C-alpha positions as CSV (number, residue, x, y, z in Angstrom):
1,X,26.5,10.7,13.8
2,X,28.8,12.2,11.2
3,X,28.2,15.4,9.2
4,X,27.3,13.4,6.1
5,X,24.6,11.5,7.9
6,X,23.2,14.6,9.4
7,X,23.1,16.3,6.0
8,X,21.3,13.3,4.5
9,X,18.7,13.4,7.3
10,X,18.2,17.1,6.7
11,X,17.8,16.6,3.0
12,X,15.3,13.8,3.5
13,X,13.3,15.9,5.9
14,X,13.2,18.8,3.4
15,X,11.8,16.5,0.8
16,X,9.1,15.2,3.1
17,X,8.1,18.7,4.3
18,X,8.0,20.0,0.8
19,X,5.8,17.1,-0.4
20,X,3.4,17.5,2.5
21,X,3.0,21.3,1.8
22,X,2.3,20.8,-1.9
23,X,0.0,17.8,-1.5
24,X,-2.1,19.7,1.1
25,X,-2.4,22.6,-1.3
26,X,-3.0,20.8,-4.6
27,X,-3.7,17.1,-4.0
28,X,-1.4,14.2,-4.7
29,X,-2.2,13.8,-8.4
30,X,-1.4,17.5,-9.1
31,X,2.1,17.4,-7.7
32,X,5.2,16.2,-9.5
33,X,8.5,15.0,-8.2
34,X,10.1,17.9,-10.0
35,X,7.9,20.3,-8.0
36,X,8.7,18.6,-4.7
37,X,12.4,18.8,-5.4
38,X,12.1,22.4,-6.3
39,X,10.1,23.2,-3.2
40,X,12.7,21.4,-1.1
41,X,15.5,23.2,-2.8
42,X,17.3,20.0,-3.8
43,X,18.1,18.3,-7.2
44,X,15.6,15.9,-8.6
45,X,18.2,13.1,-8.2
46,X,18.2,13.7,-4.5
47,X,14.5,12.7,-4.3
48,X,15.3,9.3,-5.8
49,X,18.2,8.8,-3.3
50,X,15.6,8.5,-0.5
51,X,12.3,7.5,-2.3
52,X,11.6,5.2,-5.2
53,X,8.2,6.8,-6.0
54,X,6.1,9.8,-5.1
55,X,3.7,7.4,-3.3
56,X,6.4,6.5,-0.8
57,X,6.6,10.0,0.6
58,X,3.0,9.8,1.8
59,X,3.8,7.1,4.3
60,X,6.8,9.0,5.6
61,X,4.8,12.2,6.1
62,X,3.0,10.6,9.1
63,X,5.4,7.9,10.2
64,X,7.3,9.8,13.0
65,X,4.0,11.4,14.2
66,X,2.4,8.0,14.6
67,X,5.3,6.6,16.5
68,X,5.0,9.5,19.0
69,X,1.3,8.8,19.3
70,X,2.0,5.1,20.1
71,X,4.5,6.1,22.8
72,X,2.0,8.5,24.4
73,X,-0.9,6.0,24.3
74,X,1.1,3.3,26.1
75,X,1.7,5.7,29.0
76,X,-1.9,7.0,29.3
77,X,-3.3,6.6,32.8
78,X,-6.5,4.6,33.0
79,X,-7.6,1.4,31.5
80,X,-7.2,-0.4,28.2
81,X,-10.1,1.6,26.6
82,X,-8.4,4.9,27.5
83,X,-5.1,3.8,25.9
84,X,-6.8,2.6,22.8
85,X,-8.9,5.7,22.6
86,X,-5.7,7.9,22.9
87,X,-4.0,6.2,20.0
88,X,-7.1,6.0,17.7
89,X,-8.3,9.6,18.5
90,X,-4.9,11.2,18.2
91,X,-4.3,9.3,14.9
92,X,-7.6,10.6,13.6
93,X,-6.8,14.1,14.6
94,X,-3.5,14.0,12.8
95,X,-5.2,12.7,9.7
96,X,-7.8,15.5,9.7
97,X,-5.0,18.1,10.3
98,X,-3.0,16.6,7.4
99,X,-5.9,17.4,5.0
100,X,-8.4,15.2,3.2
101,X,-6.1,15.2,0.1
102,X,-3.3,13.4,1.9
103,X,-5.9,11.1,3.6
104,X,-7.3,10.1,0.2
105,X,-3.9,9.2,-1.1
106,X,-3.1,7.3,2.1
107,X,-6.2,5.2,1.7
108,X,-5.3,4.6,-1.9
109,X,-1.9,3.4,-0.8
110,X,-3.4,1.0,1.8
111,X,-5.9,-0.6,-0.7
112,X,-3.4,-0.9,-3.5
113,X,-2.4,-4.6,-3.4
114,X,1.1,-4.1,-4.7
115,X,1.9,-1.1,-2.4
116,X,4.1,-2.4,0.3
117,X,4.1,0.9,2.1
118,X,0.3,0.8,2.4
119,X,0.5,-2.7,3.8
120,X,3.1,-1.7,6.3
121,X,0.9,1.1,7.6
122,X,-2.0,-1.2,8.2
123,X,0.3,-3.8,9.9
124,X,1.8,-1.0,12.0
125,X,-1.6,0.2,13.2
126,X,-2.6,-3.4,14.0
127,X,0.6,-3.9,15.9
128,X,-0.1,-0.9,18.1
129,X,-3.6,-2.0,18.9
130,X,-2.4,-5.5,19.6
131,X,0.4,-4.2,21.9
132,X,-2.1,-2.2,23.9
133,X,-4.4,-5.2,24.3
134,X,-1.5,-7.4,25.3
135,X,-0.3,-4.8,27.8
136,X,-3.7,-4.8,29.4
137,X,-3.6,-8.6,29.7
138,X,-0.1,-8.4,31.3
139,X,-1.4,-5.8,33.8
140,X,-4.4,-7.9,34.7
141,X,-6.9,-5.5,33.2
142,X,-8.0,-8.1,30.6
143,X,-8.2,-11.9,31.1
144,X,-5.6,-14.1,29.4
145,X,-8.3,-15.7,27.2
146,X,-9.0,-12.3,25.5
147,X,-9.1,-12.9,21.7
148,X,-6.4,-10.4,20.9
149,X,-6.1,-11.1,17.2
150,X,-9.8,-10.9,16.6
151,X,-10.3,-7.7,18.6
152,X,-7.3,-6.2,16.8
153,X,-8.8,-6.9,13.4
154,X,-12.2,-5.5,14.4
155,X,-10.8,-2.3,15.9
156,X,-8.5,-1.7,12.9
157,X,-11.5,-2.2,10.5
158,X,-13.5,0.3,12.4
159,X,-10.7,2.8,12.3
160,X,-10.0,2.4,8.6
161,X,-13.7,2.5,7.9
162,X,-14.1,5.9,9.5
163,X,-11.0,7.3,7.6
164,X,-12.3,5.8,4.3
165,X,-15.8,7.3,4.7
166,X,-14.4,10.7,5.7
167,X,-12.1,10.7,2.7
168,X,-14.8,9.5,0.3
169,X,-17.4,12.0,1.5
170,X,-14.9,14.8,1.6
171,X,-15.3,16.0,5.2
172,X,-19.1,15.7,5.6
173,X,-18.7,14.6,9.2
174,X,-16.3,14.9,12.1
175,X,-14.2,11.7,12.1
176,X,-12.6,12.6,15.5
177,X,-15.9,12.7,17.4
178,X,-17.0,9.5,15.5
179,X,-13.9,7.7,16.6
180,X,-14.3,8.8,20.2
181,X,-17.9,7.7,20.2
182,X,-16.8,4.3,18.9
183,X,-14.1,4.0,21.6
184,X,-16.3,4.8,24.5
185,X,-19.4,3.0,23.1
186,X,-19.0,0.0,20.9
187,X,-15.4,-0.7,21.7
188,X,-15.8,-0.4,25.4
189,X,-18.8,-2.7,25.4
190,X,-16.9,-5.3,23.3
191,X,-14.2,-5.5,26.0
192,X,-16.6,-6.1,28.9
193,X,-16.7,-9.9,28.5
194,X,-12.9,-9.9,28.8
195,X,-12.4,-7.5,31.7
196,X,-10.8,-9.0,34.8
197,X,-13.7,-9.2,37.2
198,X,-11.4,-9.1,40.2
199,X,-9.9,-5.9,39.1
200,X,-13.3,-4.5,38.4
201,X,-14.5,-5.3,41.9
202,X,-11.4,-3.8,43.5
203,X,-12.0,-0.6,41.5
204,X,-15.6,-0.4,42.8
205,X,-14.5,-0.9,46.4
206,X,-12.2,2.1,46.0
């Protein structure tokens, strides 16, 4: 990687870091692109080199962190429920730590029909859930007949529902504990019909 590419990456990171700081402090609507550029120590034109709109920065704030969570979840020891819980719980923790203001804008991005970044975040989350379920099938934890697409949609809906309610109610409950309760309650129960009985019996014998 050349010096110019490194400098570009550093500038982009400065903009993302500055935007995150200001949005946490003031809320998305109260921060301008001029202020983000000033906080980052770059020219306003530099912002538009990397982002078309202010909304685009919100997705980037979390992108690298979610990729790290995905990698971690795929390597978690235990069964499919443990791996799903790892990704969903860690994702929820990150959302809480990022502040309710960023979460509210993230939700707005997702539900905005014309916002491609919001759509990509939803599709990304669904792809991770689906990959974990398919991994479990490949390892024999779940049977081949497991309705992966249907389960993925249901799990994603529950995840987004918790985030939405937390953002709407402005932190009136703990979304992390609610997510964990779902994972080891309703989600775990919903996977029982698709668990490989042979694997279950071997685990009981051990």
